[in-house]
Coordinates of C-alpha atoms in Angstrom, one line a residue:
M1 CA -87.9 -99.0 78.0
E2 CA -86.7 -97.7 81.3
D3 CA -88.9 -97.7 84.4
F4 CA -88.6 -96.9 88.1
N5 CA -89.4 -100.3 89.6
S6 CA -86.6 -99.8 92.2
Q7 CA -87.6 -96.2 93.1
S8 CA -90.5 -94.8 95.1
T9 CA -93.6 -93.6 93.4
A10 CA -95.5 -92.7 96.6
K11 CA -98.2 -90.1 96.4
T12 CA -97.0 -86.5 97.1
S13 CA -98.8 -83.6 98.7
P14 CA -101.3 -81.7 96.5
V15 CA -99.3 -78.5 97.1
L16 CA -96.4 -78.9 94.7
D17 CA -93.0 -77.4 94.6
P18 CA -93.4 -74.2 92.6
W19 CA -91.1 -75.4 89.9
F20 CA -93.4 -78.3 89.1
C21 CA -96.6 -76.4 88.3
P22 CA -100.1 -77.9 88.0
L23 CA -100.9 -79.2 84.6
L24 CA -104.7 -79.9 84.7
P25 CA -107.3 -78.3 86.9
P26 CA -109.7 -80.8 88.7
S27 CA -112.9 -81.7 87.0
P28 CA -115.9 -79.8 88.5
A29 CA -117.7 -83.1 88.9
K30 CA -115.0 -84.7 91.1
A31 CA -111.7 -84.3 92.7
T32 CA -108.8 -86.0 91.0
S33 CA -106.4 -88.3 92.9
A34 CA -103.4 -87.1 90.9
P35 CA -101.6 -84.2 92.8
F36 CA -100.0 -82.8 89.7
L37 CA -103.5 -82.3 88.1
L38 CA -104.6 -80.1 91.0
Q39 CA -104.9 -76.3 90.8
D40 CA -104.6 -75.5 94.5
S41 CA -100.9 -74.7 94.7
P42 CA -100.5 -71.3 96.4
H43 CA -97.2 -70.6 94.6
P44 CA -96.9 -68.9 91.2
C45 CA -95.3 -71.5 88.9
P46 CA -93.8 -71.7 85.4
S47 CA -95.5 -73.6 82.6
F48 CA -95.6 -77.4 82.4
S49 CA -93.0 -77.3 79.6
H50 CA -90.4 -76.6 82.3
F51 CA -90.7 -80.3 83.1
L52 CA -89.3 -81.3 79.7
P53 CA -85.8 -81.2 78.5
R54 CA -84.6 -78.0 76.8
H55 CA -82.5 -78.3 73.6
S56 CA -79.8 -76.3 75.4
W57 CA -79.5 -79.1 78.0
V58 CA -79.2 -81.7 75.2
R59 CA -76.4 -79.6 73.6
D60 CA -74.8 -78.8 77.0
G61 CA -72.7 -81.8 78.0
S62 CA -72.0 -80.4 81.5
R63 CA -72.6 -82.7 84.5
A64 CA -74.8 -80.0 86.1
G65 CA -77.0 -79.7 83.0
W66 CA -77.4 -83.5 82.8
Q67 CA -78.2 -83.8 86.5
Q68 CA -80.8 -81.1 86.2
Q69 CA -82.5 -82.8 83.2
C70 CA -82.5 -86.1 85.0
G71 CA -84.0 -84.5 88.1
F72 CA -86.9 -83.0 86.0
L73 CA -87.6 -86.3 84.3
Q74 CA -87.5 -88.2 87.6
R75 CA -90.0 -85.7 89.1
L76 CA -92.3 -85.9 86.1
R77 CA -92.3 -89.7 86.3
E78 CA -93.3 -89.6 89.9
L79 CA -96.2 -87.3 89.1
L80 CA -97.3 -89.3 86.0
S81 CA -97.4 -92.5 88.0
Q82 CA -100.4 -91.0 89.9
V83 CA -102.4 -90.3 86.8
S84 CA -105.4 -92.6 86.2
A85 CA -107.7 -93.1 83.3
E86 CA -110.5 -91.4 85.2
D87 CA -108.4 -88.3 85.7
L88 CA -108.3 -88.0 81.9
G89 CA -112.0 -88.6 81.3
L90 CA -111.8 -92.3 80.5
L91 CA -114.4 -93.6 83.0
Q92 CA -114.3 -97.2 81.9
P93 CA -111.9 -99.3 79.7
R94 CA -112.9 -99.3 76.1
G95 CA -111.4 -99.5 72.6
P96 CA -111.3 -96.8 69.9
S97 CA -114.6 -94.9 69.3
A98 CA -116.5 -96.1 66.2
V99 CA -116.2 -94.1 63.0
P100 CA -118.5 -94.0 60.0
G101 CA -117.9 -96.7 57.5
P102 CA -117.2 -100.5 57.6
S103 CA -113.5 -100.1 58.5
Q104 CA -112.8 -99.3 62.1
P105 CA -109.4 -98.0 63.3
P106 CA -107.3 -100.4 65.5
V107 CA -106.0 -97.3 67.4
S108 CA -107.4 -93.9 68.1
Y109 CA -105.7 -90.7 69.4
M110 CA -107.1 -88.1 71.8
H111 CA -105.1 -84.8 71.3
I112 CA -104.7 -83.0 74.6
C113 CA -102.1 -80.3 74.0
E114 CA -99.2 -79.4 71.8
T115 CA -96.6 -76.6 71.8
A116 CA -93.3 -76.2 70.0
R117 CA -91.6 -78.0 72.9
F118 CA -93.9 -80.9 73.7
S119 CA -97.1 -82.8 72.7
M120 CA -99.5 -84.7 74.9
G121 CA -102.2 -87.1 74.1
V122 CA -103.9 -90.5 74.8
F123 CA -103.7 -93.5 72.5
V124 CA -106.6 -96.0 72.8
L125 CA -106.0 -99.5 71.4
R126 CA -108.6 -102.3 70.8
A127 CA -107.7 -105.7 72.1
G128 CA -104.9 -107.3 70.1
A129 CA -104.1 -104.0 68.2
C130 CA -100.4 -103.2 67.6
I131 CA -98.7 -99.9 66.9
P132 CA -95.8 -101.0 64.6
L133 CA -92.2 -100.6 65.4
H134 CA -91.3 -96.9 64.9
D135 CA -88.8 -94.3 66.0
H136 CA -88.7 -90.8 67.6
P137 CA -85.8 -88.9 66.1
G138 CA -84.1 -86.6 68.6
M139 CA -87.0 -86.8 71.0
Q140 CA -87.7 -87.7 74.6
G141 CA -90.8 -89.5 75.5
L142 CA -92.9 -90.7 78.5
L143 CA -95.6 -93.4 78.3
K144 CA -98.0 -94.1 81.2
V145 CA -100.4 -97.1 80.8
L146 CA -103.9 -96.1 81.9
Y147 CA -105.7 -99.5 81.6
G148 CA -105.2 -102.8 79.9
T149 CA -101.9 -104.6 79.3
L150 CA -99.4 -103.4 76.8
R151 CA -96.6 -105.6 75.3
I152 CA -93.8 -103.2 74.6
A153 CA -90.5 -104.0 72.7
C154 CA -87.8 -101.3 73.1
L155 CA -84.7 -101.0 70.9
D156 CA -81.7 -98.7 70.5
A157 CA -80.6 -97.7 67.0
A158 CA -76.9 -98.6 66.6
A159 CA -74.9 -95.5 65.7
G160 CA -71.7 -94.8 63.7
E161 CA -69.6 -97.8 62.9
A162 CA -72.0 -100.2 64.5
A163 CA -74.8 -99.2 62.2
A164 CA -72.5 -99.5 59.2
A165 CA -71.3 -103.0 60.1
E166 CA -71.6 -105.8 57.5
E167 CA -75.2 -106.5 56.7
P168 CA -76.7 -109.9 56.1
E169 CA -77.5 -110.7 52.5
E170 CA -81.1 -109.9 51.6
Q171 CA -83.0 -112.8 50.1
P172 CA -84.2 -112.0 46.5
D173 CA -88.0 -111.9 46.0
A174 CA -88.8 -115.2 44.4
A175 CA -92.0 -114.0 42.7
A176 CA -90.3 -111.0 41.2
A177 CA -87.4 -113.1 40.0
A178 CA -89.7 -115.7 38.4
S179 CA -91.6 -113.0 36.5
G180 CA -88.5 -111.1 35.5
A181 CA -90.0 -107.9 37.0
A182 CA -87.6 -105.2 38.0
S183 CA -86.7 -105.2 41.6
S184 CA -88.0 -102.3 43.8
P185 CA -85.5 -100.0 45.5
R186 CA -83.8 -101.7 48.4
P187 CA -85.3 -100.6 51.7
R188 CA -83.0 -98.8 54.2
R189 CA -81.5 -101.2 56.7
L190 CA -80.9 -100.3 60.3
R191 CA -78.9 -102.3 62.9
A192 CA -80.6 -102.1 66.3
L193 CA -80.2 -103.5 69.8
L194 CA -83.2 -105.1 71.5
R195 CA -83.1 -103.9 75.1
S196 CA -86.4 -105.3 76.4
H197 CA -89.7 -106.9 75.6
R198 CA -92.0 -106.6 78.5
L199 CA -95.6 -106.4 79.7
Y200 CA -96.9 -103.1 81.3
T201 CA -100.1 -102.4 83.2
A202 CA -101.5 -99.3 84.9
A203 CA -99.7 -100.4 88.0
A204 CA -96.3 -100.1 86.3
P205 CA -94.3 -96.8 86.6
P206 CA -94.1 -94.6 83.5
C207 CA -91.7 -95.6 80.8
L208 CA -89.0 -93.3 79.3
L209 CA -87.4 -93.1 75.8
S210 CA -84.6 -90.8 74.8
P211 CA -82.7 -90.0 71.6
Q212 CA -80.1 -92.5 72.5
R213 CA -82.0 -95.2 74.5
D214 CA -85.2 -97.1 73.8
N215 CA -85.9 -94.7 70.9
L216 CA -87.6 -97.4 68.8
H217 CA -90.5 -99.3 70.2
Q218 CA -93.5 -101.5 69.2
I219 CA -96.6 -101.3 71.4
A220 CA -99.3 -104.0 71.3
A221 CA -102.5 -104.5 73.5
E222 CA -102.6 -108.0 74.9
E223 CA -105.7 -109.8 73.3
A224 CA -106.7 -111.6 76.5
A225 CA -106.5 -108.4 78.6
G226 CA -109.0 -106.4 76.4
P227 CA -108.5 -102.9 75.2
A228 CA -105.8 -100.6 76.4
A229 CA -104.9 -97.0 76.6
F230 CA -101.8 -94.9 77.5
L231 CA -100.9 -91.3 78.1
D232 CA -98.1 -90.2 75.7
I233 CA -95.8 -87.2 76.1
L234 CA -93.1 -86.3 73.5
A235 CA -90.6 -83.5 73.7
P236 CA -90.2 -82.0 71.2
P237 CA -93.1 -83.3 69.2
Y238 CA -92.9 -84.8 65.7
D239 CA -92.2 -82.2 63.1
T240 CA -91.4 -83.3 59.5
A241 CA -90.1 -79.8 58.6
R242 CA -87.5 -80.1 61.4
G243 CA -86.4 -83.6 60.6
R244 CA -88.6 -85.3 63.2
D245 CA -90.7 -87.6 61.0
C246 CA -91.9 -91.0 62.2
H247 CA -90.3 -94.0 60.4
Y248 CA -91.7 -97.5 60.6
Y249 CA -89.6 -100.7 60.6
R250 CA -90.0 -104.4 60.5
L251 CA -87.6 -107.2 61.5
A252 CA -85.5 -108.5 58.6
D253 CA -86.4 -111.9 57.2
G254 CA -85.9 -114.8 59.6
Q255 CA -85.8 -112.7 62.8
S256 CA -88.4 -112.5 65.5
L257 CA -88.8 -110.9 69.0
P258 CA -88.4 -113.2 72.0
P259 CA -91.6 -113.7 74.0
P260 CA -92.0 -111.4 77.0
P261 CA -90.6 -110.9 79.5
A262 CA -87.2 -110.6 77.9
Q263 CA -84.3 -108.2 78.8
P264 CA -81.2 -109.7 77.1
V265 CA -77.8 -108.8 78.6
P266 CA -76.1 -107.6 76.6
P267 CA -78.8 -106.3 74.3
S268 CA -79.5 -108.6 71.3
A269 CA -78.6 -107.3 67.8
L270 CA -81.3 -107.2 65.2
W271 CA -81.5 -105.9 61.6
L272 CA -84.5 -103.8 60.7
L273 CA -85.9 -102.7 57.4
E274 CA -87.6 -99.3 57.0
T275 CA -91.1 -99.9 55.6
P276 CA -94.1 -97.8 54.7
Q277 CA -96.9 -97.6 57.3
A278 CA -98.6 -101.0 57.3
P279 CA -102.0 -101.0 55.5
D280 CA -103.8 -102.7 58.4
F281 CA -102.6 -99.9 60.8
W282 CA -104.0 -96.5 61.0
C283 CA -104.9 -94.1 63.8
G284 CA -108.4 -92.6 64.1
G285 CA -109.1 -89.4 66.0
E286 CA -111.5 -88.7 68.8
P287 CA -112.2 -85.8 71.2
Y288 CA -110.5 -85.5 74.5
L289 CA -113.1 -85.2 77.3
G290 CA -110.9 -84.7 80.3
P291 CA -110.0 -81.5 82.2
R292 CA -108.8 -78.6 80.1
V293 CA -105.0 -78.3 79.6
W294 CA -102.9 -75.3 79.0
P295 CA -99.1 -75.2 78.4

């Protein structure tokens, strides 16, 4: 997943360029330290969704359109780097809120805002919890760690001829073969390239995924570092009716991720198997208690 370790993320003036409008007003109880959350800009500004890539830019292959899109993402990353857990109503590190019943979710989600163009929310993970490897079809994404330490593996899906390259033979299921049971449908295989497997904290710059790069990732909260949380922005949001469904994957037999930090050059090729959502992973919901958001 890309970051801006080599580029400045210095704090900017609370009065923003009118193109980059405020997103959240300050909490009445305190002033926030994140300039893009302030509501004191004297300029009329467009909605927050202007930060995010328009479909026409994606279709437009012109250099000017690409530079404009990169400029918006760069600016948004700079602003997001200043957002803290306190700005979003998370006053102390914690795991997911408890729910009725004996089973507690390993991950919870705080919905902040969603439009046809983008979604925004906060994921809260208990210590050691893992969001399995999954994709974001045709989507851009930004991820900002709020607290804790996340172990993030980022992969690219190989396209065209690379994805259709010769696949390794899948080992037959020994138990099914012994019982004579009919084999289940073969899961879809996907050839992917591991780009990085790294640790991220609140001090790290925001991470970016795109339709072509780092579109698949696995996110785990380091057990020793306690619970973790991150702000998540996707553009456009998941939408099954429009072909933007979430697909889960696991590494094919015999493969494993290298321990972090790892950033193989060139990226390492891996075979993935599409799989249903793991039975030990589910996402609970809890209310967002931070400042009000409007698109």
